[in-house]
JSON list of C-alpha atoms in Angstrom, two decimals:
[
{"chain": "A", "resi": 1, "resn": "MET", "atom": "CA", "xyz": [-21.35, -17.72, 1.45]},
{"chain": "A", "resi": 2, "resn": "LYS", "atom": "CA", "xyz": [-20.36, -17.57, 5.09]},
{"chain": "A", "resi": 3, "resn": "TYR", "atom": "CA", "xyz": [-17.09, -15.65, 4.63]},
{"chain": "A", "resi": 4, "resn": "LYS", "atom": "CA", "xyz": [-18.20, -13.27, 1.88]},
{"chain": "A", "resi": 5, "resn": "ASN", "atom": "CA", "xyz": [-16.90, -10.16, 3.69]},
{"chain": "A", "resi": 6, "resn": "GLU", "atom": "CA", "xyz": [-13.45, -11.72, 4.09]},
{"chain": "A", "resi": 7, "resn": "LEU", "atom": "CA", "xyz": [-13.33, -12.60, 0.39]},
{"chain": "A", "resi": 8, "resn": "LYS", "atom": "CA", "xyz": [-14.53, -9.14, -0.63]},
{"chain": "A", "resi": 9, "resn": "LYS", "atom": "CA", "xyz": [-11.94, -7.36, 1.52]},
{"chain": "A", "resi": 10, "resn": "ALA", "atom": "CA", "xyz": [-9.15, -9.70, 0.36]},
{"chain": "A", "resi": 11, "resn": "PHE", "atom": "CA", "xyz": [-10.08, -9.01, -3.26]},
{"chain": "A", "resi": 12, "resn": "GLN", "atom": "CA", "xyz": [-10.14, -5.24, -2.71]},
{"chain": "A", "resi": 13, "resn": "VAL", "atom": "CA", "xyz": [-6.70, -5.09, -1.13]},
{"chain": "A", "resi": 14, "resn": "SER", "atom": "CA", "xyz": [-5.20, -7.53, -3.65]},
{"chain": "A", "resi": 15, "resn": "ILE", "atom": "CA", "xyz": [-6.16, -5.59, -6.80]},
{"chain": "A", "resi": 16, "resn": "PRO", "atom": "CA", "xyz": [-2.66, -4.04, -7.16]},
{"chain": "A", "resi": 17, "resn": "VAL", "atom": "CA", "xyz": [-1.14, -7.52, -6.94]},
{"chain": "A", "resi": 18, "resn": "MET", "atom": "CA", "xyz": [-3.60, -8.74, -9.56]},
{"chain": "A", "resi": 19, "resn": "MET", "atom": "CA", "xyz": [-2.41, -6.03, -11.96]},
{"chain": "A", "resi": 20, "resn": "GLY", "atom": "CA", "xyz": [1.24, -7.02, -11.57]},
{"chain": "A", "resi": 21, "resn": "TYR", "atom": "CA", "xyz": [0.86, -10.80, -11.33]},
{"chain": "A", "resi": 22, "resn": "SER", "atom": "CA", "xyz": [-1.38, -11.12, -14.35]},
{"chain": "A", "resi": 23, "resn": "VAL", "atom": "CA", "xyz": [1.17, -9.33, -16.55]},
{"chain": "A", "resi": 24, "resn": "LEU", "atom": "CA", "xyz": [4.23, -11.06, -15.08]},
{"chain": "A", "resi": 25, "resn": "GLY", "atom": "CA", "xyz": [2.49, -14.43, -15.10]},
{"chain": "A", "resi": 26, "resn": "PHE", "atom": "CA", "xyz": [1.64, -13.91, -18.76]},
{"chain": "A", "resi": 27, "resn": "ALA", "atom": "CA", "xyz": [5.29, -13.09, -19.48]},
{"chain": "A", "resi": 28, "resn": "PHE", "atom": "CA", "xyz": [6.34, -16.29, -17.72]},
{"chain": "A", "resi": 29, "resn": "GLY", "atom": "CA", "xyz": [3.87, -18.42, -19.67]},
{"chain": "A", "resi": 30, "resn": "LEU", "atom": "CA", "xyz": [4.94, -16.79, -22.93]},
{"chain": "A", "resi": 31, "resn": "LEU", "atom": "CA", "xyz": [8.62, -17.35, -22.14]},
{"chain": "A", "resi": 32, "resn": "LEU", "atom": "CA", "xyz": [7.99, -20.99, -21.26]},
{"chain": "A", "resi": 33, "resn": "VAL", "atom": "CA", "xyz": [6.23, -21.80, -24.53]},
{"chain": "A", "resi": 34, "resn": "SER", "atom": "CA", "xyz": [8.79, -19.79, -26.52]},
{"chain": "A", "resi": 35, "resn": "PHE", "atom": "CA", "xyz": [11.37, -22.35, -25.32]},
{"chain": "A", "resi": 36, "resn": "GLU", "atom": "CA", "xyz": [9.08, -25.03, -26.76]},
{"chain": "A", "resi": 37, "resn": "TYR", "atom": "CA", "xyz": [7.83, -26.40, -23.45]},
{"chain": "A", "resi": 38, "resn": "SER", "atom": "CA", "xyz": [4.23, -27.58, -23.30]},
{"chain": "A", "resi": 39, "resn": "TRP", "atom": "CA", "xyz": [1.78, -24.83, -22.35]},
{"chain": "A", "resi": 40, "resn": "TYR", "atom": "CA", "xyz": [0.36, -26.82, -19.43]},
{"chain": "A", "resi": 41, "resn": "LEU", "atom": "CA", "xyz": [3.68, -26.68, -17.57]},
{"chain": "A", "resi": 42, "resn": "ALA", "atom": "CA", "xyz": [3.11, -22.99, -16.82]},
{"chain": "A", "resi": 43, "resn": "PRO", "atom": "CA", "xyz": [-0.07, -23.51, -14.77]},
{"chain": "A", "resi": 44, "resn": "LEU", "atom": "CA", "xyz": [1.40, -26.63, -13.13]},
{"chain": "A", "resi": 45, "resn": "MET", "atom": "CA", "xyz": [4.48, -24.72, -12.05]},
{"chain": "A", "resi": 46, "resn": "SER", "atom": "CA", "xyz": [2.32, -21.83, -10.87]},
{"chain": "A", "resi": 47, "resn": "LEU", "atom": "CA", "xyz": [0.25, -24.20, -8.79]},
{"chain": "A", "resi": 48, "resn": "PHE", "atom": "CA", "xyz": [3.02, -26.27, -7.21]},
{"chain": "A", "resi": 49, "resn": "ILE", "atom": "CA", "xyz": [6.17, -24.10, -7.31]},
{"chain": "A", "resi": 50, "resn": "TYR", "atom": "CA", "xyz": [4.65, -20.59, -7.17]},
{"chain": "A", "resi": 51, "resn": "ALA", "atom": "CA", "xyz": [7.90, -18.73, -6.79]},
{"chain": "A", "resi": 52, "resn": "GLY", "atom": "CA", "xyz": [7.84, -16.09, -9.53]},
{"chain": "A", "resi": 53, "resn": "ALA", "atom": "CA", "xyz": [11.52, -15.41, -10.16]},
{"chain": "A", "resi": 54, "resn": "LEU", "atom": "CA", "xyz": [12.42, -19.04, -9.59]},
{"chain": "A", "resi": 55, "resn": "GLN", "atom": "CA", "xyz": [9.92, -20.13, -12.21]},
{"chain": "A", "resi": 56, "resn": "PHE", "atom": "CA", "xyz": [11.68, -17.90, -14.74]},
{"chain": "A", "resi": 57, "resn": "VAL", "atom": "CA", "xyz": [15.02, -19.50, -13.78]},
{"chain": "A", "resi": 58, "resn": "ASN", "atom": "CA", "xyz": [13.56, -22.98, -14.28]},
{"chain": "A", "resi": 59, "resn": "VAL", "atom": "CA", "xyz": [12.91, -22.30, -17.95]},
{"chain": "A", "resi": 60, "resn": "LYS", "atom": "CA", "xyz": [16.53, -22.47, -19.05]},
{"chain": "A", "resi": 61, "resn": "ALA", "atom": "CA", "xyz": [18.78, -23.43, -16.11]},
{"chain": "A", "resi": 62, "resn": "GLY", "atom": "CA", "xyz": [20.27, -26.80, -15.18]},
{"chain": "A", "resi": 63, "resn": "MET", "atom": "CA", "xyz": [19.46, -28.67, -11.98]},
{"chain": "A", "resi": 64, "resn": "VAL", "atom": "CA", "xyz": [22.47, -27.40, -10.00]},
{"chain": "A", "resi": 65, "resn": "ASP", "atom": "CA", "xyz": [21.78, -23.84, -11.10]},
{"chain": "A", "resi": 66, "resn": "ILE", "atom": "CA", "xyz": [18.14, -24.23, -10.10]},
{"chain": "A", "resi": 67, "resn": "ALA", "atom": "CA", "xyz": [19.08, -25.57, -6.66]},
{"chain": "A", "resi": 68, "resn": "ILE", "atom": "CA", "xyz": [21.52, -22.72, -5.98]},
{"chain": "A", "resi": 69, "resn": "ALA", "atom": "CA", "xyz": [19.17, -20.05, -7.31]},
{"chain": "A", "resi": 70, "resn": "SER", "atom": "CA", "xyz": [16.28, -21.54, -5.36]},
{"chain": "A", "resi": 71, "resn": "TRP", "atom": "CA", "xyz": [18.20, -21.31, -2.12]},
{"chain": "A", "resi": 72, "resn": "PHE", "atom": "CA", "xyz": [19.32, -17.72, -2.69]},
{"chain": "A", "resi": 73, "resn": "ILE", "atom": "CA", "xyz": [16.02, -16.48, -4.08]},
{"chain": "A", "resi": 74, "resn": "ASN", "atom": "CA", "xyz": [13.86, -18.00, -1.37]},
{"chain": "A", "resi": 75, "resn": "ILE", "atom": "CA", "xyz": [16.08, -17.68, 1.73]},
{"chain": "A", "resi": 76, "resn": "ARG", "atom": "CA", "xyz": [14.73, -14.18, 2.26]},
{"chain": "A", "resi": 77, "resn": "GLN", "atom": "CA", "xyz": [11.29, -15.61, 2.91]},
{"chain": "A", "resi": 78, "resn": "SER", "atom": "CA", "xyz": [12.51, -17.47, 5.96]},
{"chain": "A", "resi": 79, "resn": "PHE", "atom": "CA", "xyz": [13.54, -14.16, 7.50]},
{"chain": "A", "resi": 80, "resn": "TYR", "atom": "CA", "xyz": [10.40, -12.18, 6.83]},
{"chain": "A", "resi": 81, "resn": "GLY", "atom": "CA", "xyz": [8.24, -15.27, 7.34]},
{"chain": "A", "resi": 82, "resn": "LEU", "atom": "CA", "xyz": [9.40, -15.40, 10.96]},
{"chain": "A", "resi": 83, "resn": "SER", "atom": "CA", "xyz": [7.62, -12.12, 11.60]},
{"chain": "A", "resi": 84, "resn": "LEU", "atom": "CA", "xyz": [4.31, -13.76, 10.63]},
{"chain": "A", "resi": 85, "resn": "LEU", "atom": "CA", "xyz": [4.49, -16.76, 12.95]},
{"chain": "A", "resi": 86, "resn": "LYS", "atom": "CA", "xyz": [2.45, -15.00, 15.62]},
{"chain": "A", "resi": 87, "resn": "ARG", "atom": "CA", "xyz": [-0.10, -13.82, 13.05]},
{"chain": "A", "resi": 88, "resn": "PHE", "atom": "CA", "xyz": [-0.48, -17.31, 11.58]},
{"chain": "A", "resi": 89, "resn": "LYS", "atom": "CA", "xyz": [-0.67, -18.99, 15.00]},
{"chain": "A", "resi": 90, "resn": "ASP", "atom": "CA", "xyz": [-4.44, -19.46, 15.03]},
{"chain": "A", "resi": 91, "resn": "THR", "atom": "CA", "xyz": [-4.96, -20.23, 11.34]},
{"chain": "A", "resi": 92, "resn": "GLY", "atom": "CA", "xyz": [-5.38, -23.98, 11.87]},
{"chain": "A", "resi": 93, "resn": "LYS", "atom": "CA", "xyz": [-5.60, -26.01, 8.69]},
{"chain": "A", "resi": 94, "resn": "PHE", "atom": "CA", "xyz": [-4.62, -23.01, 6.55]},
{"chain": "A", "resi": 95, "resn": "LYS", "atom": "CA", "xyz": [-1.23, -22.48, 8.19]},
{"chain": "A", "resi": 96, "resn": "THR", "atom": "CA", "xyz": [0.71, -24.74, 5.81]},
{"chain": "A", "resi": 97, "resn": "TYR", "atom": "CA", "xyz": [-0.84, -23.12, 2.74]},
{"chain": "A", "resi": 98, "resn": "LEU", "atom": "CA", "xyz": [-0.28, -19.61, 4.12]},
{"chain": "A", "resi": 99, "resn": "ILE", "atom": "CA", "xyz": [3.41, -20.41, 4.56]},
{"chain": "A", "resi": 100, "resn": "PHE", "atom": "CA", "xyz": [3.64, -21.97, 1.07]},
{"chain": "A", "resi": 101, "resn": "GLY", "atom": "CA", "xyz": [1.80, -19.05, -0.54]},
{"chain": "A", "resi": 102, "resn": "LEU", "atom": "CA", "xyz": [3.84, -16.34, 1.13]},
{"chain": "A", "resi": 103, "resn": "THR", "atom": "CA", "xyz": [5.30, -14.04, -1.50]},
{"chain": "A", "resi": 104, "resn": "ASP", "atom": "CA", "xyz": [6.80, -10.58, -1.20]},
{"chain": "A", "resi": 105, "resn": "GLU", "atom": "CA", "xyz": [3.53, -9.02, -2.30]},
{"chain": "A", "resi": 106, "resn": "THR", "atom": "CA", "xyz": [1.37, -11.07, 0.07]},
{"chain": "A", "resi": 107, "resn": "TYR", "atom": "CA", "xyz": [3.75, -10.25, 2.90]},
{"chain": "A", "resi": 108, "resn": "ALA", "atom": "CA", "xyz": [3.53, -6.56, 2.04]},
{"chain": "A", "resi": 109, "resn": "LEU", "atom": "CA", "xyz": [-0.27, -6.64, 2.15]},
{"chain": "A", "resi": 110, "resn": "LEU", "atom": "CA", "xyz": [-0.38, -8.63, 5.39]},
{"chain": "A", "resi": 111, "resn": "THR", "atom": "CA", "xyz": [1.97, -6.24, 7.16]},
{"chain": "A", "resi": 112, "resn": "THR", "atom": "CA", "xyz": [0.79, -2.88, 5.81]},
{"chain": "A", "resi": 113, "resn": "ILE", "atom": "CA", "xyz": [-2.99, -3.14, 5.49]},
{"chain": "A", "resi": 114, "resn": "LYS", "atom": "CA", "xyz": [-4.71, -2.37, 8.76]},
{"chain": "A", "resi": 115, "resn": "ASP", "atom": "CA", "xyz": [-6.61, -5.41, 10.07]},
{"chain": "A", "resi": 116, "resn": "ASP", "atom": "CA", "xyz": [-10.38, -5.07, 10.10]},
{"chain": "A", "resi": 117, "resn": "GLU", "atom": "CA", "xyz": [-11.48, -6.45, 13.47]},
{"chain": "A", "resi": 118, "resn": "SER", "atom": "CA", "xyz": [-14.86, -7.48, 12.05]},
{"chain": "A", "resi": 119, "resn": "LEU", "atom": "CA", "xyz": [-13.21, -10.04, 9.74]},
{"chain": "A", "resi": 120, "resn": "ASN", "atom": "CA", "xyz": [-12.30, -13.62, 10.51]},
{"chain": "A", "resi": 121, "resn": "LYS", "atom": "CA", "xyz": [-8.52, -13.33, 10.10]},
{"chain": "A", "resi": 122, "resn": "ARG", "atom": "CA", "xyz": [-8.00, -17.01, 9.28]},
{"chain": "A", "resi": 123, "resn": "TRP", "atom": "CA", "xyz": [-10.29, -16.80, 6.26]},
{"chain": "A", "resi": 124, "resn": "TYR", "atom": "CA", "xyz": [-9.14, -13.31, 5.27]},
{"chain": "A", "resi": 125, "resn": "TYR", "atom": "CA", "xyz": [-5.48, -14.45, 5.18]},
{"chain": "A", "resi": 126, "resn": "PHE", "atom": "CA", "xyz": [-6.47, -17.56, 3.24]},
{"chain": "A", "resi": 127, "resn": "PHE", "atom": "CA", "xyz": [-8.47, -15.64, 0.64]},
{"chain": "A", "resi": 128, "resn": "LEU", "atom": "CA", "xyz": [-5.72, -13.03, 0.26]},
{"chain": "A", "resi": 129, "resn": "THR", "atom": "CA", "xyz": [-3.08, -15.70, -0.33]},
{"chain": "A", "resi": 130, "resn": "ALA", "atom": "CA", "xyz": [-5.29, -17.77, -2.63]},
{"chain": "A", "resi": 131, "resn": "LEU", "atom": "CA", "xyz": [-6.34, -14.76, -4.70]},
{"chain": "A", "resi": 132, "resn": "ASN", "atom": "CA", "xyz": [-2.73, -13.70, -5.17]},
{"chain": "A", "resi": 133, "resn": "GLN", "atom": "CA", "xyz": [-1.76, -17.18, -6.29]},
{"chain": "A", "resi": 134, "resn": "SER", "atom": "CA", "xyz": [-4.76, -17.36, -8.60]},
{"chain": "A", "resi": 135, "resn": "TYR", "atom": "CA", "xyz": [-3.71, -14.14, -10.33]},
{"chain": "A", "resi": 136, "resn": "TRP", "atom": "CA", "xyz": [-0.29, -15.62, -11.06]},
{"chain": "A", "resi": 137, "resn": "PHE", "atom": "CA", "xyz": [-1.84, -18.95, -12.09]},
{"chain": "A", "resi": 138, "resn": "ILE", "atom": "CA", "xyz": [-4.33, -17.33, -14.49]},
{"chain": "A", "resi": 139, "resn": "GLY", "atom": "CA", "xyz": [-1.71, -14.99, -15.94]},
{"chain": "A", "resi": 140, "resn": "SER", "atom": "CA", "xyz": [0.77, -17.78, -16.58]},
{"chain": "A", "resi": 141, "resn": "THR", "atom": "CA", "xyz": [-1.90, -20.00, -18.12]}
]
C-alpha cells in the first residue's frame, strides 16, 4: 500500500478516540434499538449524519427540536473549522470529506499532534478522519 505510513500514524494517534467512540457508539446503537428502531438505522446514521450528540437527539425528538438542536450543537464547528481552512487547502478531493468528518476529537488531534514532515498530509488527514468515523460506525453497529 502506497500510503501505509500515513495509515499507521493515523491509527496510532487515533487510539484514544477509538476507545471513546466505540463505547459511545455502542451506547447510541443500544439506545436506538431500545426505542424499537431497526438496528440498521444506527450504522446508516453514523455513516451519513455522524454527529454524535445530534444522533442521540434524533432518537426521541421531533423535527423542529432536531433542527434547533442541530443548529446549536453544530454551530461550534463552523468556528473551529475556520482555523483548519489553511491546513485543508491542498487536500484536493478529500477536502469535502474532511470538512464533513470534522468532530471535536478529530479537531483536537489535528491541532495538537505535531505534524510528521515525512507524511503526505492529505492522506494522513484522510485516514485520521476516516478511522475516527469508522470507530463510531463500528461501535454504533
